[in-house]
Amino acid sequence: MHSRLYKPTLIWLQGVTCNGNTHSFLNLPYLPQLLERFEVLYHPLLPCTQSLAEIARCKRGCNVLVFEGAFDPEMERAGTTLKQLVGHYAGEAGHIIAAGSCASFGGIFKASAPERNSGLAFSGEHPDGPLRGRVGKVINLSGCPVHPEWLGYALMSIADGRPVAVDDLGRPTALYRHMAHDGCLRNEYFEWKVDVEQFGRKEGCLFYEHGCRGPLTHASCNRTLWNGVSSKMRVGTPCFGCTEPDFPRRNLFETKTNMSIPEEVPVGVSKRAYLTMTGIAKSFKIKRLEERLIDDD
């Protein structure tokens, strides 16, 4: 456990990015208190002690490197390639965080230019990128964007000197052990196979026809709510599975089916067991679950 007087130095670099992870991080409720635990050498938006031009000279190191966006080795920041920047600072840093799905697995920018872009240590689910030989050292905080509380958890753990256990894809197990399905307010509809009639409705499950990936996605969005109040499923939008290495997929609002049966079933459930349970559940008619919770039409 580190003394609270210890302040690790932190550098936040950006690759090919939409800035979404930075903007998400700005919504962390305890951001000022978190930043007090670090000496921020460089961040593109937050107060810091060095300019991008100074960082690009690669004259010093840092304790923590946060990287946002997909990695493109030929992309330049202040005249220095990302290959040089990541090679230098990752070699010096004791902790490396890939913030968001693009930095973790390549994300949408890998999908648009797979010949150039990757994550720091993975391309999809396969080890790749400039740090592919250091999978255990890179903390992947996937998500499009990363949940600010997840980034806060990782950084605060580093500041306190607490180890962050990760899964085979480098994601913290404390954050990605559960499925996005856990904590979903629609779980009763899922259990009784009652589908939602239209997007935005509070009643019904989005898994069967509307593309929801909650039972297939490792994330804690319904346990640690966005802005402390909501999640995609709570507002009537399907989970897009953005924390998984195969994100993005096509037809995000549509469930692929075969003979009216979802092609993919919940993680850990055999298709035979799923079909058996579905048959039993559909043999019952639960009138309460077919009614509006609030009749506001």
CSV table of N, CA and C in Angstrom, one decimal, residues 129-280:
chain,number,residue,atom,x,y,z
A,129,GLY,N,-0.3,-6.0,-31.8
A,129,GLY,CA,0.0,-4.6,-31.4
A,129,GLY,C,1.4,-4.5,-30.8
A,130,PRO,N,1.8,-3.3,-30.4
A,130,PRO,CA,3.2,-3.1,-30.0
A,130,PRO,C,3.5,-3.7,-28.6
A,131,LEU,N,2.5,-4.0,-27.8
A,131,LEU,CA,2.8,-4.6,-26.5
A,131,LEU,C,2.2,-6.0,-26.4
A,132,ARG,N,2.1,-6.7,-27.5
A,132,ARG,CA,1.5,-8.1,-27.5
A,132,ARG,C,2.3,-9.0,-26.6
A,133,GLY,N,3.6,-8.8,-26.4
A,133,GLY,CA,4.4,-9.7,-25.6
A,133,GLY,C,4.2,-9.3,-24.1
A,134,ARG,N,3.4,-8.3,-23.8
A,134,ARG,CA,3.3,-7.9,-22.4
A,134,ARG,C,1.8,-7.8,-22.0
A,135,VAL,N,1.1,-8.9,-22.4
A,135,VAL,CA,-0.3,-9.0,-22.1
A,135,VAL,C,-0.7,-8.8,-20.7
A,136,GLY,N,0.1,-9.4,-19.8
A,136,GLY,CA,-0.2,-9.4,-18.4
A,136,GLY,C,0.0,-8.0,-17.7
A,137,LYS,N,0.8,-7.2,-18.4
A,137,LYS,CA,1.1,-5.8,-17.9
A,137,LYS,C,0.1,-4.8,-18.3
A,138,VAL,N,-0.6,-5.0,-19.4
A,138,VAL,CA,-1.5,-4.0,-19.9
A,138,VAL,C,-2.9,-4.3,-19.3
A,139,ILE,N,-3.5,-3.3,-18.7
A,139,ILE,CA,-4.8,-3.4,-18.1
A,139,ILE,C,-5.8,-2.9,-19.2
A,140,ASN,N,-6.6,-3.8,-19.8
A,140,ASN,CA,-7.5,-3.4,-20.8
A,140,ASN,C,-8.9,-3.0,-20.2
A,141,LEU,N,-9.2,-1.7,-20.4
A,141,LEU,CA,-10.5,-1.3,-19.9
A,141,LEU,C,-11.4,-1.0,-21.1
A,142,SER,N,-11.9,-2.1,-21.7
A,142,SER,CA,-12.7,-2.0,-22.9
A,142,SER,C,-14.1,-1.4,-22.6
A,143,GLY,N,-14.7,-0.9,-23.7
A,143,GLY,CA,-15.9,-0.2,-23.6
A,143,GLY,C,-15.9,1.0,-24.6
A,144,CYS,N,-17.1,1.3,-25.1
A,144,CYS,CA,-17.1,2.3,-26.1
A,144,CYS,C,-18.1,3.4,-25.7
A,145,PRO,N,-17.7,4.3,-24.8
A,145,PRO,CA,-16.4,4.5,-24.3
A,145,PRO,C,-16.2,3.7,-23.0
A,146,VAL,N,-15.0,3.8,-22.4
A,146,VAL,CA,-14.8,3.2,-21.1
A,146,VAL,C,-15.7,3.9,-20.0
A,147,HIS,N,-16.2,3.1,-19.1
A,147,HIS,CA,-17.0,3.6,-18.0
A,147,HIS,C,-16.0,4.4,-17.1
A,148,PRO,N,-16.4,5.7,-16.8
A,148,PRO,CA,-15.5,6.5,-16.0
A,148,PRO,C,-15.1,5.8,-14.6
A,149,GLU,N,-16.1,5.1,-14.0
A,149,GLU,CA,-15.9,4.5,-12.7
A,149,GLU,C,-14.9,3.4,-12.9
A,150,TRP,N,-14.8,2.7,-14.0
A,150,TRP,CA,-13.9,1.6,-14.2
A,150,TRP,C,-12.5,2.2,-14.3
A,151,LEU,N,-12.3,3.3,-15.0
A,151,LEU,CA,-11.0,3.9,-15.1
A,151,LEU,C,-10.6,4.5,-13.7
A,152,GLY,N,-11.6,5.0,-13.0
A,152,GLY,CA,-11.3,5.5,-11.7
A,152,GLY,C,-10.8,4.4,-10.7
A,153,TYR,N,-11.5,3.2,-10.9
A,153,TYR,CA,-11.1,2.0,-10.1
A,153,TYR,C,-9.6,1.6,-10.3
A,154,ALA,N,-9.3,1.5,-11.6
A,154,ALA,CA,-7.9,1.1,-12.0
A,154,ALA,C,-6.9,2.1,-11.5
A,155,LEU,N,-7.1,3.4,-11.7
A,155,LEU,CA,-6.1,4.4,-11.4
A,155,LEU,C,-6.0,4.5,-9.8
A,156,MET,N,-7.1,4.4,-9.1
A,156,MET,CA,-7.1,4.5,-7.7
A,156,MET,C,-6.3,3.3,-7.1
A,157,SER,N,-6.6,2.1,-7.7
A,157,SER,CA,-5.8,0.9,-7.2
A,157,SER,C,-4.3,1.1,-7.4
A,158,ILE,N,-3.9,1.6,-8.5
A,158,ILE,CA,-2.5,1.9,-8.8
A,158,ILE,C,-2.0,2.9,-7.8
A,159,ALA,N,-2.7,4.0,-7.5
A,159,ALA,CA,-2.2,5.0,-6.6
A,159,ALA,C,-2.1,4.4,-5.2
A,160,ASP,N,-3.0,3.5,-4.8
A,160,ASP,CA,-2.9,2.9,-3.5
A,160,ASP,C,-1.9,1.7,-3.4
A,161,GLY,N,-1.4,1.3,-4.6
A,161,GLY,CA,-0.5,0.2,-4.5
A,161,GLY,C,-1.1,-1.2,-4.5
A,162,ARG,N,-2.4,-1.2,-4.8
A,162,ARG,CA,-3.2,-2.5,-4.8
A,162,ARG,C,-3.1,-3.1,-6.2
A,163,PRO,N,-2.8,-4.4,-6.3
A,163,PRO,CA,-2.8,-5.1,-7.5
A,163,PRO,C,-4.2,-5.2,-8.2
A,164,VAL,N,-4.2,-5.2,-9.5
A,164,VAL,CA,-5.4,-5.3,-10.3
A,164,VAL,C,-5.4,-6.6,-11.0
A,165,ALA,N,-6.2,-7.6,-10.5
A,165,ALA,CA,-6.3,-8.9,-11.2
A,165,ALA,C,-7.0,-8.8,-12.5
A,166,VAL,N,-6.5,-9.4,-13.6
A,166,VAL,CA,-7.1,-9.3,-14.9
A,166,VAL,C,-7.4,-10.7,-15.4
A,167,ASP,N,-8.4,-10.8,-16.4
A,167,ASP,CA,-8.7,-12.0,-17.1
A,167,ASP,C,-7.8,-12.3,-18.3
A,168,ASP,N,-8.1,-13.3,-19.1
A,168,ASP,CA,-7.2,-13.7,-20.2
A,168,ASP,C,-7.1,-12.6,-21.2
A,169,LEU,N,-8.0,-11.7,-21.2
A,169,LEU,CA,-8.0,-10.5,-22.2
A,169,LEU,C,-7.5,-9.3,-21.5
A,170,GLY,N,-6.9,-9.4,-20.4
A,170,GLY,CA,-6.3,-8.2,-19.7
A,170,GLY,C,-7.3,-7.3,-19.0
A,171,ARG,N,-8.6,-7.7,-18.9
A,171,ARG,CA,-9.6,-6.9,-18.3
A,171,ARG,C,-9.7,-7.2,-16.8
A,172,PRO,N,-9.8,-6.1,-15.9
A,172,PRO,CA,-9.9,-6.4,-14.5
A,172,PRO,C,-11.1,-7.3,-14.1
A,173,THR,N,-10.8,-8.4,-13.4
A,173,THR,CA,-11.9,-9.3,-13.1
A,173,THR,C,-13.0,-8.7,-12.2
A,174,ALA,N,-12.6,-7.7,-11.4
A,174,ALA,CA,-13.6,-7.1,-10.5
A,174,ALA,C,-14.6,-6.3,-11.3
A,175,LEU,N,-14.3,-5.9,-12.5
A,175,LEU,CA,-15.2,-5.1,-13.3
A,175,LEU,C,-15.9,-6.0,-14.4
A,176,TYR,N,-15.2,-7.0,-14.9
A,176,TYR,CA,-15.6,-7.7,-16.1
A,176,TYR,C,-16.0,-9.2,-15.8
A,177,ARG,N,-16.1,-9.5,-14.5
A,177,ARG,CA,-16.4,-10.9,-14.1
A,177,ARG,C,-17.9,-11.2,-14.4
A,178,HIS,N,-18.7,-10.2,-14.2
A,178,HIS,CA,-20.2,-10.4,-14.4
A,178,HIS,C,-20.6,-10.1,-15.9
A,179,MET,N,-21.7,-10.5,-16.2
A,179,MET,CA,-22.3,-10.2,-17.5
A,179,MET,C,-23.1,-8.9,-17.4
A,180,ALA,N,-23.2,-8.2,-18.6
A,180,ALA,CA,-24.0,-6.9,-18.6
A,180,ALA,C,-25.5,-7.3,-18.2
A,181,HIS,N,-25.8,-8.5,-18.4
A,181,HIS,CA,-27.2,-9.0,-18.1
A,181,HIS,C,-27.5,-8.9,-16.6
A,182,ASP,N,-26.4,-9.1,-15.8
A,182,ASP,CA,-26.6,-9.0,-14.3
A,182,ASP,C,-27.0,-7.6,-13.9
A,183,GLY,N,-28.1,-7.6,-13.2
A,183,GLY,CA,-28.6,-6.3,-12.7
A,183,GLY,C,-29.6,-5.6,-13.7
A,184,CYS,N,-29.8,-6.2,-14.8
A,184,CYS,CA,-30.8,-5.6,-15.8
A,184,CYS,C,-32.2,-5.7,-15.2
A,185,LEU,N,-32.9,-4.6,-15.3
A,185,LEU,CA,-34.3,-4.6,-14.8
A,185,LEU,C,-35.2,-5.4,-15.7
A,186,ARG,N,-34.8,-5.9,-16.8
A,186,ARG,CA,-35.6,-6.6,-17.7
A,186,ARG,C,-35.5,-8.1,-17.5
A,187,ASN,N,-34.7,-8.6,-16.5
A,187,ASN,CA,-34.4,-10.0,-16.4
A,187,ASN,C,-35.7,-10.9,-16.2
A,188,GLU,N,-36.7,-10.3,-15.6
A,188,GLU,CA,-37.9,-11.2,-15.4
A,188,GLU,C,-38.6,-11.4,-16.8
A,189,TYR,N,-38.5,-10.4,-17.7
A,189,TYR,CA,-39.0,-10.6,-19.1
A,189,TYR,C,-38.1,-11.6,-19.8
A,190,PHE,N,-36.8,-11.6,-19.5
A,190,PHE,CA,-35.9,-12.5,-20.2
A,190,PHE,C,-36.2,-14.0,-19.7
A,191,GLU,N,-36.5,-14.1,-18.4
A,191,GLU,CA,-36.7,-15.5,-17.9
A,191,GLU,C,-38.0,-16.1,-18.5
A,192,TRP,N,-39.0,-15.2,-18.7
A,192,TRP,CA,-40.3,-15.7,-19.2
A,192,TRP,C,-40.5,-15.5,-20.7
A,193,LYS,N,-39.4,-15.1,-21.4
A,193,LYS,CA,-39.3,-15.0,-22.8
A,193,LYS,C,-40.4,-14.0,-23.4
A,194,VAL,N,-40.5,-12.9,-22.7
A,194,VAL,CA,-41.4,-11.8,-23.2
A,194,VAL,C,-40.6,-10.8,-23.9
A,195,ASP,N,-40.8,-10.6,-25.2
A,195,ASP,CA,-40.0,-9.6,-26.0
A,195,ASP,C,-40.5,-8.2,-25.9
A,196,VAL,N,-39.7,-7.3,-26.1
A,196,VAL,CA,-40.1,-5.9,-26.1
A,196,VAL,C,-40.8,-5.6,-27.4
A,197,GLU,N,-41.8,-4.7,-27.3
A,197,GLU,CA,-42.6,-4.4,-28.5
A,197,GLU,C,-41.9,-3.3,-29.3
A,198,GLN,N,-41.2,-2.4,-28.7
A,198,GLN,CA,-40.6,-1.3,-29.5
A,198,GLN,C,-39.5,-0.7,-28.6
A,199,PHE,N,-38.5,-0.1,-29.2
A,199,PHE,CA,-37.4,0.5,-28.5
A,199,PHE,C,-37.9,1.6,-27.6
A,200,GLY,N,-37.3,1.8,-26.5
A,200,GLY,CA,-37.7,2.8,-25.6
A,200,GLY,C,-38.7,2.4,-24.5
A,201,ARG,N,-39.3,1.3,-24.7
A,201,ARG,CA,-40.3,0.8,-23.8
A,201,ARG,C,-39.6,0.2,-22.6
A,202,LYS,N,-40.2,0.3,-21.4
A,202,LYS,CA,-39.6,-0.3,-20.2
A,202,LYS,C,-40.0,-1.7,-20.0
A,203,GLU,N,-41.0,-2.2,-20.8
A,203,GLU,CA,-41.5,-3.6,-20.7
A,203,GLU,C,-40.9,-4.4,-21.8
A,204,GLY,N,-40.5,-5.7,-21.4
A,204,GLY,CA,-40.0,-6.6,-22.4
A,204,GLY,C,-38.5,-6.7,-22.4
A,205,CYS,N,-38.0,-7.9,-23.0
A,205,CYS,CA,-36.6,-8.1,-23.1
A,205,CYS,C,-36.1,-7.8,-24.5
A,206,LEU,N,-34.9,-7.3,-24.7
A,206,LEU,CA,-34.4,-6.9,-25.9
A,206,LEU,C,-33.5,-8.0,-26.6
A,207,PHE,N,-33.4,-9.1,-25.9
A,207,PHE,CA,-32.5,-10.2,-26.4
A,207,PHE,C,-33.0,-10.9,-27.6
A,208,TYR,N,-34.3,-11.2,-27.6
A,208,TYR,CA,-34.8,-12.2,-28.6
A,208,TYR,C,-34.9,-11.7,-30.0
A,209,GLU,N,-35.2,-10.4,-30.2
A,209,GLU,CA,-35.3,-9.9,-31.5
A,209,GLU,C,-34.5,-8.6,-31.8
A,210,HIS,N,-34.2,-7.9,-30.7
A,210,HIS,CA,-33.6,-6.6,-30.9
A,210,HIS,C,-32.1,-6.4,-30.7
A,211,GLY,N,-31.4,-7.5,-30.7
A,211,GLY,CA,-29.9,-7.5,-30.8
A,211,GLY,C,-29.2,-7.3,-29.4
A,212,CYS,N,-29.9,-7.4,-28.3
A,212,CYS,CA,-29.2,-7.2,-27.0
A,212,CYS,C,-28.2,-8.3,-26.8
A,213,ARG,N,-26.9,-7.8,-26.4
A,213,ARG,CA,-25.8,-8.7,-26.1
A,213,ARG,C,-25.6,-8.9,-24.6
A,214,GLY,N,-26.5,-8.4,-23.8
A,214,GLY,CA,-26.3,-8.5,-22.3
A,214,GLY,C,-25.9,-9.8,-21.8
A,215,PRO,N,-26.5,-10.9,-22.2
A,215,PRO,CA,-26.2,-12.2,-21.7
A,215,PRO,C,-24.9,-12.8,-22.3
A,216,LEU,N,-24.3,-12.0,-23.2
A,216,LEU,CA,-23.1,-12.5,-23.9
A,216,LEU,C,-21.9,-11.6,-23.7
A,217,THR,N,-22.1,-10.6,-22.8
A,217,THR,CA,-21.1,-9.5,-22.7
A,217,THR,C,-20.6,-9.4,-21.3
A,218,HIS,N,-19.3,-9.4,-21.1
A,218,HIS,CA,-18.7,-9.2,-19.8
A,218,HIS,C,-18.5,-7.7,-19.5
A,219,ALA,N,-19.3,-7.3,-18.6
A,219,ALA,CA,-19.3,-5.8,-18.2
A,219,ALA,C,-20.2,-5.7,-17.0
A,220,SER,N,-20.0,-4.6,-16.3
A,220,SER,CA,-20.8,-4.3,-15.1
A,220,SER,C,-21.7,-3.1,-15.2
A,221,CYS,N,-22.2,-2.8,-16.4
A,221,CYS,CA,-22.9,-1.6,-16.7
A,221,CYS,C,-24.2,-1.5,-15.9
A,222,ASN,N,-24.8,-2.7,-15.6
A,222,ASN,CA,-26.1,-2.6,-14.8
A,222,ASN,C,-25.8,-2.8,-13.3
A,223,ARG,N,-24.5,-2.9,-12.9
A,223,ARG,CA,-24.1,-2.9,-11.5
A,223,ARG,C,-23.6,-1.5,-11.1
A,224,THR,N,-22.7,-1.0,-12.0
A,224,THR,CA,-22.2,0.4,-11.8
A,224,THR,C,-22.9,1.2,-12.9
A,225,LEU,N,-23.9,1.9,-12.6
A,225,LEU,CA,-24.7,2.6,-13.6
A,225,LEU,C,-24.0,3.8,-14.1
A,226,TRP,N,-24.3,4.2,-15.4
A,226,TRP,CA,-23.7,5.3,-16.0
A,226,TRP,C,-24.3,6.6,-15.4
A,227,ASN,N,-23.5,7.5,-15.0
A,227,ASN,CA,-23.9,8.7,-14.3
A,227,ASN,C,-24.6,8.4,-13.0
A,228,GLY,N,-24.5,7.2,-12.5
A,228,GLY,CA,-25.1,6.8,-11.3
A,228,GLY,C,-26.6,6.4,-11.4
A,229,VAL,N,-27.2,6.5,-12.6
A,229,VAL,CA,-28.6,6.4,-12.7
A,229,VAL,C,-29.1,5.4,-13.8
A,230,SER,N,-28.3,5.1,-14.9
A,230,SER,CA,-28.9,4.4,-16.0
A,230,SER,C,-27.9,3.5,-16.8
A,231,SER,N,-28.5,2.8,-17.7
A,231,SER,CA,-27.7,2.0,-18.6
A,231,SER,C,-28.5,1.9,-20.0
A,232,LYS,N,-27.8,1.3,-21.0
A,232,LYS,CA,-28.5,1.2,-22.3
A,232,LYS,C,-29.9,0.5,-22.1
A,233,MET,N,-29.9,-0.7,-21.4
A,233,MET,CA,-31.1,-1.5,-21.3
A,233,MET,C,-32.2,-0.7,-20.5
A,234,ARG,N,-31.7,0.0,-19.6
A,234,ARG,CA,-32.7,0.8,-18.7
A,234,ARG,C,-33.5,1.8,-19.5
A,235,VAL,N,-32.8,2.3,-20.6
A,235,VAL,CA,-33.5,3.3,-21.4
A,235,VAL,C,-34.2,2.7,-22.7
A,236,GLY,N,-34.1,1.4,-22.8
A,236,GLY,CA,-34.8,0.7,-23.9
A,236,GLY,C,-33.9,0.5,-25.1
A,237,THR,N,-32.6,0.5,-25.0
A,237,THR,CA,-31.7,0.3,-26.1
A,237,THR,C,-30.9,-1.0,-25.8
A,238,PRO,N,-30.7,-1.9,-26.8
A,238,PRO,CA,-29.9,-3.1,-26.5
A,238,PRO,C,-28.5,-2.9,-26.2
A,239,CYS,N,-27.9,-3.8,-25.4
A,239,CYS,CA,-26.5,-3.8,-25.1
A,239,CYS,C,-25.8,-4.1,-26.5
A,240,PHE,N,-24.8,-3.4,-26.9
A,240,PHE,CA,-24.1,-3.6,-28.1
A,240,PHE,C,-22.9,-4.5,-27.9
A,241,GLY,N,-22.6,-5.0,-26.7
A,241,GLY,CA,-21.4,-5.8,-26.5
A,241,GLY,C,-20.1,-5.1,-26.7
A,242,CYS,N,-20.1,-3.8,-26.3
A,242,CYS,CA,-18.9,-3.0,-26.7
A,242,CYS,C,-17.6,-3.3,-25.9
A,243,THR,N,-17.8,-4.1,-24.9
A,243,THR,CA,-16.6,-4.5,-24.1
A,243,THR,C,-15.9,-5.8,-24.6
A,244,GLU,N,-16.5,-6.4,-25.6
A,244,GLU,CA,-15.9,-7.7,-26.1
A,244,GLU,C,-15.0,-7.4,-27.3
A,245,PRO,N,-14.0,-8.3,-27.5
A,245,PRO,CA,-13.1,-8.1,-28.6
A,245,PRO,C,-13.6,-8.1,-30.0
A,246,ASP,N,-14.8,-8.7,-30.2
A,246,ASP,CA,-15.4,-8.7,-31.5
A,246,ASP,C,-16.3,-7.5,-31.8
A,247,PHE,N,-16.3,-6.5,-31.0
A,247,PHE,CA,-17.0,-5.2,-31.2
A,247,PHE,C,-16.2,-4.4,-32.2
A,248,PRO,N,-16.8,-3.7,-33.2
A,248,PRO,CA,-18.2,-3.6,-33.5
A,248,PRO,C,-18.7,-4.7,-34.4
A,249,ARG,N,-19.9,-5.1,-34.3
A,249,ARG,CA,-20.5,-6.0,-35.3
A,249,ARG,C,-21.5,-5.3,-36.1
A,250,ARG,N,-22.0,-5.9,-37.1
A,250,ARG,CA,-23.1,-5.4,-38.0
A,250,ARG,C,-24.4,-5.6,-37.4
A,251,ASN,N,-25.4,-4.8,-37.8
A,251,ASN,CA,-26.8,-5.0,-37.4
A,251,ASN,C,-27.0,-5.1,-35.9
A,252,LEU,N,-26.6,-4.0,-35.3
A,252,LEU,CA,-26.5,-4.0,-33.8
A,252,LEU,C,-28.0,-4.1,-33.2
A,253,PHE,N,-29.0,-3.7,-34.0
A,253,PHE,CA,-30.3,-3.7,-33.4
A,253,PHE,C,-31.1,-5.0,-33.8
A,254,GLU,N,-30.4,-6.0,-34.2
A,254,GLU,CA,-31.1,-7.2,-34.7
A,254,GLU,C,-30.5,-8.4,-34.2
A,255,THR,N,-31.3,-9.4,-33.7
A,255,THR,CA,-30.8,-10.6,-33.2
A,255,THR,C,-30.8,-11.7,-34.3
A,256,LYS,N,-29.6,-12.2,-34.6
A,256,LYS,CA,-29.6,-13.3,-35.6
A,256,LYS,C,-30.2,-14.5,-35.1
A,257,THR,N,-31.1,-15.1,-35.9
A,257,THR,CA,-31.9,-16.3,-35.4
A,257,THR,C,-31.8,-17.3,-36.5
A,258,ASN,N,-32.0,-18.5,-36.1
A,258,ASN,CA,-32.2,-19.7,-37.0
A,258,ASN,C,-33.4,-20.5,-36.5
A,259,MET,N,-34.4,-20.5,-37.4
A,259,MET,CA,-35.7,-21.1,-37.0
A,259,MET,C,-36.3,-20.5,-35.8
A,260,SER,N,-36.2,-19.1,-35.8
A,260,SER,CA,-36.7,-18.3,-34.6
A,260,SER,C,-35.9,-18.5,-33.3
A,261,ILE,N,-34.8,-19.2,-33.4
A,261,ILE,CA,-34.0,-19.4,-32.2
A,261,ILE,C,-32.7,-18.6,-32.3
A,262,PRO,N,-32.3,-17.8,-31.3
A,262,PRO,CA,-31.1,-17.0,-31.4
A,262,PRO,C,-29.9,-17.9,-31.7
A,263,GLU,N,-29.1,-17.4,-32.6
A,263,GLU,CA,-27.9,-18.2,-33.0
A,263,GLU,C,-26.9,-18.3,-31.9
A,264,GLU,N,-26.9,-17.3,-31.0
A,264,GLU,CA,-26.0,-17.3,-29.9
A,264,GLU,C,-26.8,-17.3,-28.6
A,265,VAL,N,-26.5,-18.2,-27.7
A,265,VAL,CA,-27.2,-18.3,-26.4
A,265,VAL,C,-26.3,-17.7,-25.3
A,266,PRO,N,-26.9,-17.4,-24.1
A,266,PRO,CA,-26.1,-16.8,-23.0
A,266,PRO,C,-24.9,-17.6,-22.7
A,267,VAL,N,-23.8,-16.9,-22.3
A,267,VAL,CA,-22.5,-17.5,-22.0
A,267,VAL,C,-22.7,-18.5,-20.9
A,268,GLY,N,-22.1,-19.7,-21.2
A,268,GLY,CA,-22.1,-20.8,-20.2
A,268,GLY,C,-23.3,-21.7,-20.2
A,269,VAL,N,-24.3,-21.3,-21.1
A,269,VAL,CA,-25.5,-22.1,-21.2
A,269,VAL,C,-25.5,-22.9,-22.5
A,270,SER,N,-25.7,-24.2,-22.4
A,270,SER,CA,-25.7,-25.0,-23.7
A,270,SER,C,-26.9,-24.7,-24.5
A,271,LYS,N,-26.9,-24.9,-25.8
A,271,LYS,CA,-28.0,-24.6,-26.6
A,271,LYS,C,-29.2,-25.6,-26.2
A,272,ARG,N,-28.8,-26.8,-25.9
A,272,ARG,CA,-29.9,-27.8,-25.5
A,272,ARG,C,-30.6,-27.3,-24.2
A,273,ALA,N,-29.8,-26.9,-23.2
A,273,ALA,CA,-30.4,-26.4,-22.0
A,273,ALA,C,-31.3,-25.1,-22.3
A,274,TYR,N,-30.8,-24.3,-23.1
A,274,TYR,CA,-31.5,-23.0,-23.4
A,274,TYR,C,-32.8,-23.4,-24.1
A,275,LEU,N,-32.8,-24.3,-25.1
A,275,LEU,CA,-34.0,-24.6,-25.8
A,275,LEU,C,-35.0,-25.3,-24.8
A,276,THR,N,-34.5,-26.1,-23.9
A,276,THR,CA,-35.4,-26.7,-22.9
A,276,THR,C,-36.1,-25.7,-22.0
A,277,MET,N,-35.3,-24.8,-21.5
A,277,MET,CA,-35.9,-23.8,-20.6
A,277,MET,C,-36.8,-22.8,-21.4
A,278,THR,N,-36.5,-22.5,-22.6
A,278,THR,CA,-37.3,-21.6,-23.4
A,278,THR,C,-38.7,-22.3,-23.7
A,279,GLY,N,-38.6,-23.6,-24.0
A,279,GLY,CA,-39.9,-24.3,-24.2
A,279,GLY,C,-40.8,-24.3,-23.0
A,280,ILE,N,-40.2,-24.5,-21.9
A,280,ILE,CA,-41.0,-24.5,-20.6
A,280,ILE,C,-41.5,-23.1,-20.3
